[in-house]
Amino acid sequence: MITVVTNVNLFSTFQHALQSLTIKPMQLVLAYSGGLDSHVLLHLMARYKLLYPQHNYLAVHVHHGLSDNADDWLAHCQQTAKALGIHFVAEKVVLNVSNRESLEAKARTARYQAIAKHLTAESLLLLGQHLDDQLETFLLQLKRGAGVKGLSAMAAKMPFTLQSNSQIVRPLLTLPQQALLDYATQAQLTWVEDESNNDQSYDRNYLRHEIIPSLKQRWPNIANAVHRSAELCAEQQELADEIAQMDLTLCEHNLAGLKIVALQQLSKIRRNNVIRFWLAKQQLPMPSRHHLDKLWLEVVNAADDANPQLSWQAGEFRRYQGVLYNQQKYAELKDVVITLEHAQKQTIRLPDNIGLLQLQGNNCADNVPLFIDNTSLPCVKAPLAHEVVTIRFRGEGKCHPIGRSGSRSIKKLYQEYQIAPWLRDRIPLVYYGDELVCAVGLWVCKGREAQAGIYWHITRE
């Protein structure tokens, strides 16, 4: 049974945050720990369900096993969700807790990964974070020396990177925790108390118990002020990202690198901005300012005959024939062969996060994308009925690319097209039978071109 309390502001805030995002039937998923914040959100979700029953509602509880009370918390959450008519699932995760300092980050990552398994396309993942959480996050980022991206703290709405087209939504982010506590008290809710929230060896708890009360006593409105600052930082980050996207269009090399000659045309601030943006698109952590300075000095500006390398936490920066790369440990793909059932329009997910291979059908001539030299490759003849189409990553034989003189081995062609050695096994090669037809994004073999046929290109997710 749902008790509708007189404090309508909380529900109005919740309803306003979701209405524009739930125009069509969809899945609403709550990250439900059982604590005060998520229990209030569960209660609000149940009220929302009464008004909008067309949606699919789900509460997901993640059992970390870090507390002796974890089993009791799971049972409480299951019973509460059942009483409110919300479908409930639980996920158990095992954490490596040897490094206490990163326990919170490990738990958060494991929690998101567990919840992501239950999301469908275009789901909303609801989190119970509020204004006081925003203040804590901002101060933690400030302590770490973060820039505007970090000081943006938490967004009320943002893409959920672990599930395509889904979003994280924090409906109560503008409200103080006291408002949630008042609501829970009036609605006679019961919730679990995590004893680890009192452990002040964690920075967040130290801020919560020792620092923030003093700040609020001196400046009662500090949480709202910090929230405004976080929003302004987020706007500045959006502007930086817009500039970075324009710069990336000029700097990006076809095969996931950055053209050094284009980077050299930018100021240091814009250069660092586009490098960070380029790495963020690959979902990589951000290098420090010190690493970016070393990158420019030791890799980009190294002697012409050098083979410069700079290791950092997410790979190794390298330079090859005028292109800057971040080399990562890639999977071995030399034995991978993808056989297509047909050569009609389709999308093929390539291994090891290479991207999506798009096969376009007839009448492609007006829509062929641009490649390395800003020219378009010709369309490819469709295979004959008896020709088996395969995608391979380690090629054999020779090819005479359209527009070039003579045949060459694939290895020689990679050198001429300035493809870094560590990227060569990540280029999809299209074969009809045992004959190479094209290297996607690089060349089409002579005799296989067509005015109106089919073509392949790669898009990044």
Coordinates of C-alpha atoms in Angstrom, one line a residue:
M1 CA 0.0 0.0 0.0
I2 CA 1.3 3.5 -0.9
T3 CA 0.7 6.3 1.6
V4 CA 0.6 9.6 -0.3
V5 CA 2.0 12.2 2.0
T6 CA 1.2 15.9 2.0
N7 CA 4.7 17.0 1.0
V8 CA 3.9 17.2 -2.7
N9 CA 7.1 19.2 -3.6
L10 CA 9.2 16.1 -3.6
F11 CA 6.9 14.1 -5.8
S12 CA 6.4 17.1 -8.1
T13 CA 10.1 17.5 -8.5
F14 CA 10.4 13.7 -9.3
Q15 CA 7.5 13.9 -11.7
H16 CA 8.8 17.0 -13.4
A17 CA 12.3 15.4 -13.9
L18 CA 10.8 12.3 -15.6
Q19 CA 7.8 13.5 -17.6
S20 CA 9.7 14.9 -20.6
L21 CA 11.9 11.8 -20.6
T22 CA 9.0 9.2 -20.5
I23 CA 6.8 10.3 -23.4
K24 CA 6.7 6.8 -24.8
P25 CA 6.6 3.5 -22.8
M26 CA 10.0 2.6 -21.6
Q27 CA 12.0 1.0 -18.8
L28 CA 12.6 2.8 -15.5
V29 CA 15.3 1.2 -13.4
L30 CA 16.1 2.2 -9.8
A31 CA 19.5 1.6 -8.2
Y32 CA 18.1 0.5 -4.9
S33 CA 20.5 0.1 -2.0
G34 CA 17.8 0.2 0.7
G35 CA 19.2 3.4 2.3
L36 CA 17.2 6.5 2.9
D37 CA 17.8 8.2 -0.5
S38 CA 17.0 5.2 -2.7
H39 CA 14.0 4.1 -0.5
V40 CA 12.5 7.6 -0.9
L41 CA 13.1 7.2 -4.7
L42 CA 11.4 3.8 -4.7
H43 CA 8.4 5.2 -2.9
L44 CA 8.2 8.1 -5.5
M45 CA 8.6 5.6 -8.3
A46 CA 5.6 3.6 -7.0
R47 CA 3.5 6.7 -6.9
Y48 CA 4.7 7.5 -10.5
K49 CA 3.7 4.0 -11.6
L50 CA 0.1 4.6 -10.4
L51 CA -0.1 7.6 -12.8
Y52 CA 1.9 6.1 -15.6
P53 CA 1.4 2.3 -15.6
Q54 CA 2.5 2.0 -19.2
H55 CA 6.2 1.9 -18.2
N56 CA 8.3 -1.1 -17.1
Y57 CA 9.5 -0.5 -13.5
L58 CA 12.4 -2.3 -11.9
A59 CA 14.5 -2.0 -8.7
V60 CA 18.0 -3.5 -8.8
H61 CA 19.8 -4.2 -5.5
V62 CA 23.5 -4.9 -5.7
H63 CA 24.9 -7.1 -2.8
H64 CA 28.5 -6.3 -2.4
G65 CA 29.1 -8.6 0.6
L66 CA 31.2 -6.0 2.4
S67 CA 29.0 -5.8 5.5
D68 CA 27.8 -8.6 7.8
N69 CA 24.4 -7.1 7.4
A70 CA 24.3 -7.4 3.6
D71 CA 22.0 -10.4 3.5
D72 CA 19.5 -8.6 5.8
W73 CA 19.6 -5.5 3.6
L74 CA 18.8 -7.6 0.5
A75 CA 15.9 -9.2 2.3
H76 CA 14.6 -5.8 3.4
C77 CA 14.9 -4.4 -0.1
Q78 CA 13.1 -7.4 -1.7
Q79 CA 10.2 -7.2 0.8
T80 CA 9.9 -3.4 0.4
A81 CA 9.8 -3.5 -3.4
K82 CA 7.2 -6.3 -3.3
A83 CA 5.0 -4.3 -1.0
L84 CA 5.2 -1.3 -3.3
G85 CA 4.5 -3.3 -6.4
I86 CA 7.9 -2.8 -8.0
H87 CA 9.6 -5.7 -9.7
F88 CA 12.9 -6.5 -7.9
V89 CA 16.1 -8.2 -8.9
A90 CA 19.3 -8.7 -6.9
E91 CA 22.9 -9.0 -8.1
K92 CA 25.8 -10.3 -6.0
V93 CA 29.3 -9.0 -6.8
V94 CA 32.7 -9.9 -5.5
L95 CA 35.2 -7.1 -4.9
N96 CA 38.9 -7.2 -4.5
V97 CA 39.2 -5.1 -1.3
S98 CA 43.0 -5.3 -1.0
N99 CA 43.4 -1.7 -1.9
R100 CA 41.2 0.1 0.6
E101 CA 41.8 3.5 -0.9
S102 CA 40.0 2.6 -4.1
L103 CA 37.2 0.5 -2.5
E104 CA 34.5 3.1 -3.2
A105 CA 35.5 3.3 -6.9
K106 CA 35.6 -0.5 -7.2
A107 CA 32.2 -0.9 -5.6
R108 CA 30.7 1.8 -7.8
T109 CA 32.1 0.3 -11.0
A110 CA 30.9 -3.2 -10.0
R111 CA 27.5 -1.8 -9.1
Y112 CA 27.0 -0.1 -12.5
Q113 CA 28.2 -3.2 -14.4
A114 CA 25.7 -5.3 -12.4
I115 CA 22.8 -3.0 -13.0
A116 CA 23.6 -2.5 -16.7
K117 CA 22.8 -6.2 -17.3
H118 CA 19.2 -5.5 -16.6
L119 CA 18.8 -2.4 -18.8
T120 CA 17.2 -2.4 -22.2
A121 CA 17.6 0.1 -25.0
E122 CA 16.6 3.7 -24.0
S123 CA 16.2 2.9 -20.3
L124 CA 16.4 5.4 -17.5
L125 CA 18.6 4.5 -14.6
L126 CA 17.4 6.5 -11.5
L127 CA 19.9 7.4 -8.8
G128 CA 18.9 8.9 -5.4
Q129 CA 21.7 11.5 -5.1
H130 CA 20.7 14.9 -3.8
L131 CA 22.0 18.4 -3.2
D132 CA 24.2 17.4 -0.2
D133 CA 25.8 14.6 -2.3
Q134 CA 26.5 17.2 -5.0
L135 CA 28.3 19.4 -2.4
E136 CA 30.4 16.4 -1.2
T137 CA 31.3 15.5 -4.8
F138 CA 32.3 19.0 -5.7
L139 CA 34.6 19.3 -2.6
L140 CA 36.2 15.9 -3.3
Q141 CA 36.9 17.0 -6.9
L142 CA 38.3 20.3 -5.6
K143 CA 40.6 18.4 -3.2
R144 CA 41.9 16.4 -6.1
G145 CA 42.7 19.6 -8.1
A146 CA 40.1 18.9 -10.8
G147 CA 39.3 21.2 -13.7
V148 CA 35.9 22.2 -14.9
K149 CA 34.9 18.7 -15.9
G150 CA 35.5 17.3 -12.5
L151 CA 34.0 20.4 -10.8
S152 CA 30.8 19.8 -12.9
A153 CA 30.3 17.2 -10.2
M154 CA 27.1 15.2 -10.9
A155 CA 24.7 15.9 -13.8
A156 CA 20.9 15.7 -13.3
K157 CA 20.8 13.8 -16.6
M158 CA 23.7 12.1 -18.5
P159 CA 24.3 9.2 -20.9
F160 CA 24.9 5.8 -19.3
T161 CA 28.0 4.6 -21.0
L162 CA 27.5 1.0 -20.2
Q163 CA 24.2 0.7 -22.0
S164 CA 23.7 2.3 -25.4
N165 CA 20.9 5.0 -25.6
S166 CA 20.2 4.7 -21.9
Q167 CA 20.5 7.7 -19.5
I168 CA 21.3 8.2 -15.8
V169 CA 18.8 10.5 -14.2
R170 CA 19.1 12.1 -10.7
P171 CA 15.5 13.4 -10.1
L172 CA 16.2 14.8 -6.6
L173 CA 19.6 16.4 -7.2
T174 CA 18.3 19.9 -6.5
L175 CA 16.8 19.0 -3.1
P176 CA 18.7 18.8 0.3
Q177 CA 18.8 15.5 2.1
Q178 CA 16.6 17.0 4.8
A179 CA 13.7 17.1 2.4
L180 CA 14.1 13.4 1.7
L181 CA 14.3 12.7 5.5
D182 CA 11.1 14.7 6.1
Y183 CA 9.3 12.9 3.3
A184 CA 10.5 9.5 4.7
T185 CA 9.4 10.3 8.2
Q186 CA 6.0 11.5 7.2
A187 CA 5.5 8.5 5.0
Q188 CA 6.7 6.2 7.8
L189 CA 9.3 4.6 5.6
T190 CA 11.9 2.3 7.1
W191 CA 15.4 2.0 5.6
V192 CA 18.7 0.4 6.2
E193 CA 21.7 2.2 7.7
D194 CA 25.1 1.3 6.3
E195 CA 27.6 1.4 9.2
S196 CA 30.4 2.2 6.8
N197 CA 28.9 5.7 6.4
N198 CA 30.3 6.6 9.8
D199 CA 33.9 5.5 8.9
Q200 CA 35.7 8.8 8.5
S201 CA 38.8 7.1 7.0
Y202 CA 36.8 7.6 3.7
D203 CA 37.2 11.1 2.4
R204 CA 33.5 11.5 1.6
N205 CA 32.5 10.6 5.2
Y206 CA 35.1 12.9 6.6
L207 CA 33.6 15.8 4.6
R208 CA 30.1 14.8 5.6
H209 CA 30.7 14.6 9.3
E210 CA 33.5 17.0 10.0
I211 CA 33.7 19.7 7.3
I212 CA 30.3 20.3 5.7
P213 CA 28.4 20.9 9.0
S214 CA 30.9 23.7 9.8
L215 CA 30.5 25.1 6.2
K216 CA 26.7 25.1 6.5
Q217 CA 26.8 26.7 9.9
R218 CA 28.8 29.6 8.5
W219 CA 27.1 29.7 5.1
P220 CA 23.7 28.0 5.2
N221 CA 23.1 28.3 1.5
I222 CA 26.5 26.8 0.5
A223 CA 25.0 23.6 -1.1
N224 CA 22.8 25.7 -3.5
A225 CA 25.8 28.0 -4.3
V226 CA 28.0 25.0 -5.1
H227 CA 25.3 23.5 -7.2
R228 CA 25.2 26.6 -9.3
S229 CA 29.0 26.6 -9.6
A230 CA 28.8 23.0 -10.7
E231 CA 26.2 23.9 -13.4
L232 CA 28.4 26.7 -14.6
C233 CA 31.4 24.4 -14.8
A234 CA 29.3 22.0 -16.8
E235 CA 28.4 24.7 -19.2
Q236 CA 32.1 25.6 -19.6
Q237 CA 32.9 21.9 -20.2
E238 CA 30.2 21.8 -22.9
L239 CA 31.7 24.7 -24.6
A240 CA 35.2 23.2 -24.4
D241 CA 33.7 20.0 -25.9
E242 CA 32.1 21.8 -28.8
I243 CA 35.5 23.4 -29.6
A244 CA 37.2 20.1 -29.2
Q245 CA 34.8 18.4 -31.6
M246 CA 35.6 21.0 -34.3
D247 CA 39.3 20.6 -33.6
L248 CA 39.1 16.9 -33.7
T249 CA 37.5 17.0 -37.1
L250 CA 40.6 18.7 -38.4
C251 CA 43.1 16.7 -36.4
E252 CA 41.7 13.1 -36.3
H253 CA 43.5 10.6 -38.5
N254 CA 41.3 7.9 -40.1
L255 CA 42.8 5.2 -37.9
A256 CA 42.2 6.5 -34.4
G257 CA 45.2 8.8 -34.3
L258 CA 45.8 12.6 -34.3
K259 CA 47.6 14.3 -37.2
I260 CA 50.6 16.2 -35.6
V261 CA 50.7 18.9 -38.3
A262 CA 47.1 19.8 -37.4
L263 CA 47.8 19.8 -33.7
Q264 CA 50.7 22.1 -34.2
Q265 CA 48.4 24.7 -35.6
L266 CA 46.5 24.9 -32.3
S267 CA 47.3 26.9 -29.1
K268 CA 48.5 24.8 -26.2
I269 CA 45.2 25.1 -24.4
R270 CA 43.2 23.9 -27.5
R271 CA 45.8 21.2 -28.2
N272 CA 45.5 19.7 -24.7
N273 CA 41.7 20.1 -24.9
V274 CA 41.4 18.1 -28.1
I275 CA 43.8 15.4 -26.9
R276 CA 41.7 15.0 -23.7
F277 CA 38.5 14.9 -25.8
W278 CA 40.0 12.3 -28.1
L279 CA 40.9 10.1 -25.2
A280 CA 37.5 10.6 -23.5
K281 CA 35.7 9.4 -26.7
Q282 CA 37.7 6.2 -26.2
Q283 CA 36.4 6.0 -22.6
L284 CA 39.9 6.4 -21.3
P285 CA 41.0 8.2 -18.1
M286 CA 42.4 11.7 -18.4
P287 CA 46.2 12.2 -18.4
S288 CA 47.6 14.8 -16.0
R289 CA 48.9 18.2 -17.2
H290 CA 52.4 16.8 -16.5
H291 CA 51.8 13.9 -18.9
L292 CA 50.5 16.2 -21.6
D293 CA 53.6 18.4 -21.3
K294 CA 55.8 15.3 -21.5
L295 CA 53.8 14.0 -24.4
W296 CA 54.5 17.1 -26.5
L297 CA 58.1 17.3 -25.5
E298 CA 59.2 13.7 -25.5
V299 CA 57.0 12.2 -28.2
V300 CA 55.8 14.8 -30.7
N301 CA 59.0 16.9 -30.6
A302 CA 61.4 14.0 -30.5
A303 CA 64.0 13.7 -33.2
D304 CA 62.7 12.7 -36.7
D305 CA 64.6 9.4 -36.7
A306 CA 63.5 8.5 -33.1
N307 CA 60.8 5.9 -32.1
P308 CA 59.5 7.9 -29.1
Q309 CA 57.2 6.3 -26.5
L310 CA 55.6 7.6 -23.3
S311 CA 53.8 5.1 -21.0
W312 CA 50.9 6.2 -18.9
Q313 CA 48.0 4.6 -17.0
A314 CA 45.9 3.9 -20.1
G315 CA 48.5 2.9 -22.7
E316 CA 51.5 4.2 -24.4
F317 CA 51.7 7.4 -26.5
R318 CA 53.6 6.8 -29.8
R319 CA 54.4 8.7 -33.0
Y320 CA 54.4 7.1 -36.4
Q321 CA 54.8 9.0 -39.7
G322 CA 53.3 12.2 -38.5
V323 CA 50.5 10.8 -36.5
L324 CA 50.1 10.6 -32.7
Y325 CA 48.7 7.4 -31.3
N326 CA 47.8 6.0 -27.9
Q327 CA 48.8 2.4 -28.3
Q328 CA 46.8 0.0 -26.1
K329 CA 47.0 -3.8 -25.6
Y330 CA 44.8 -5.2 -28.3
A331 CA 43.4 -8.7 -28.6
E332 CA 45.0 -11.0 -31.1
L333 CA 42.8 -11.0 -34.2
K334 CA 45.0 -12.8 -36.8
D335 CA 42.8 -15.9 -36.7
V336 CA 39.4 -14.2 -36.6
V337 CA 37.3 -14.7 -39.7
I338 CA 33.7 -13.3 -39.9
T339 CA 31.6 -15.0 -42.6
L340 CA 28.6 -13.0 -43.9
E341 CA 25.4 -14.8 -44.8
H342 CA 24.5 -12.2 -47.4
A343 CA 26.0 -9.0 -48.9
Q344 CA 23.0 -6.7 -48.3
K345 CA 22.7 -3.7 -46.0
Q346 CA 23.8 -4.7 -42.5
T347 CA 25.8 -3.7 -39.5
I348 CA 28.5 -6.0 -38.1
R349 CA 30.0 -5.5 -34.6
L350 CA 33.7 -5.9 -35.0
P351 CA 35.8 -7.6 -32.2
D352 CA 37.8 -5.8 -29.6
N353 CA 35.9 -2.6 -29.7
I354 CA 37.1 -1.7 -33.2
G355 CA 33.7 -0.3 -34.1
L356 CA 30.7 -1.1 -36.2
L357 CA 31.2 -2.2 -39.8
Q358 CA 28.5 -0.8 -42.0
L359 CA 27.7 -2.5 -45.2
Q360 CA 25.6 -0.2 -47.5
G361 CA 23.6 -1.5 -50.4
N362 CA 23.0 -0.3 -53.9
N363 CA 23.1 3.3 -55.1
C364 CA 25.9 4.2 -52.7
A365 CA 27.8 6.5 -55.1
D366 CA 26.4 9.7 -53.7
N367 CA 27.0 8.7 -50.0
V368 CA 30.5 7.2 -49.9
P369 CA 32.3 8.7 -46.9
L370 CA 35.7 10.5 -47.0
F371 CA 38.8 8.6 -46.1
I372 CA 42.5 9.3 -45.2
D373 CA 43.3 11.8 -48.1
N374 CA 39.8 13.4 -48.0
T375 CA 38.7 11.6 -51.1
S376 CA 36.1 9.0 -51.4
L377 CA 36.7 5.4 -52.3
P378 CA 34.7 3.8 -55.2
C379 CA 31.9 1.5 -54.6
V380 CA 32.6 -2.3 -54.7
K381 CA 31.0 -4.8 -57.0
A382 CA 28.5 -7.0 -55.3
P383 CA 29.8 -10.6 -54.9
L384 CA 28.6 -13.3 -57.3
A385 CA 26.3 -15.9 -56.0
H386 CA 29.0 -18.5 -55.5
E387 CA 31.5 -16.1 -53.8
V388 CA 31.6 -16.4 -50.0
V389 CA 32.2 -13.0 -48.3
T390 CA 34.4 -13.0 -45.3
I391 CA 36.0 -10.3 -43.1
R392 CA 39.5 -11.0 -42.0
F393 CA 42.2 -9.0 -40.0
R394 CA 45.4 -10.7 -41.1
G395 CA 45.6 -10.6 -44.9
E396 CA 47.6 -12.6 -47.5
G397 CA 48.3 -12.0 -51.1
K398 CA 48.6 -8.8 -53.2
C399 CA 46.3 -6.0 -54.3
H400 CA 46.5 -3.3 -57.0
P401 CA 44.6 -0.4 -55.3
I402 CA 42.5 1.8 -57.6
G403 CA 44.5 5.0 -58.5
R404 CA 47.9 3.5 -57.8
S405 CA 50.4 1.8 -60.1
G406 CA 51.1 -1.9 -59.8
S407 CA 50.3 -4.6 -57.3
R408 CA 51.9 -4.8 -53.9
S409 CA 51.8 -7.0 -50.9
I410 CA 49.4 -6.0 -48.0
K411 CA 52.4 -5.4 -45.8
K412 CA 53.9 -3.0 -48.3
L413 CA 50.6 -1.2 -48.8
Y414 CA 50.2 -0.7 -45.1
Q415 CA 53.6 1.0 -45.1
E416 CA 52.7 3.2 -48.0
Y417 CA 49.4 4.2 -46.4
Q418 CA 51.3 5.0 -43.2
I419 CA 49.5 2.5 -41.0
A420 CA 51.2 2.0 -37.7
P421 CA 52.4 -1.6 -37.2
W422 CA 50.2 -2.1 -34.1
L423 CA 47.1 -1.0 -36.0
R424 CA 47.4 -3.3 -39.0
D425 CA 45.6 -6.2 -37.5
R426 CA 42.6 -4.0 -36.7
I427 CA 41.8 -3.1 -40.3
P428 CA 38.9 -5.2 -41.7
L429 CA 39.8 -6.8 -45.0
V430 CA 37.0 -7.9 -47.2
Y431 CA 37.5 -11.1 -49.2
Y432 CA 35.3 -12.7 -51.9
G433 CA 36.4 -16.3 -51.7
D434 CA 40.1 -16.1 -51.2
E435 CA 40.6 -12.9 -53.2
L436 CA 41.1 -9.6 -51.4
V437 CA 38.5 -7.0 -52.5
C438 CA 39.2 -4.0 -50.2
A439 CA 40.7 -2.8 -47.0
V440 CA 37.9 -0.9 -45.3
G441 CA 38.7 2.8 -45.3
L442 CA 42.0 2.4 -47.2
W443 CA 41.7 1.0 -50.7
V444 CA 39.6 -1.0 -53.2
C445 CA 41.4 -3.5 -55.4
K446 CA 41.4 -2.9 -59.1
G447 CA 38.7 -4.8 -61.0
R448 CA 36.4 -4.8 -57.9
E449 CA 35.3 -1.2 -58.2
A450 CA 31.8 -0.2 -59.4
Q451 CA 29.9 3.0 -60.2
A452 CA 26.9 1.8 -58.1
G453 CA 27.5 -1.2 -55.9
I454 CA 28.1 -1.7 -52.3
Y455 CA 30.6 -0.2 -49.8
W456 CA 31.9 -0.7 -46.3
H457 CA 32.8 1.8 -43.7
I458 CA 33.4 1.8 -39.9
T459 CA 31.5 3.9 -37.4
R460 CA 32.5 4.3 -33.7
E461 CA 30.0 3.6 -31.0

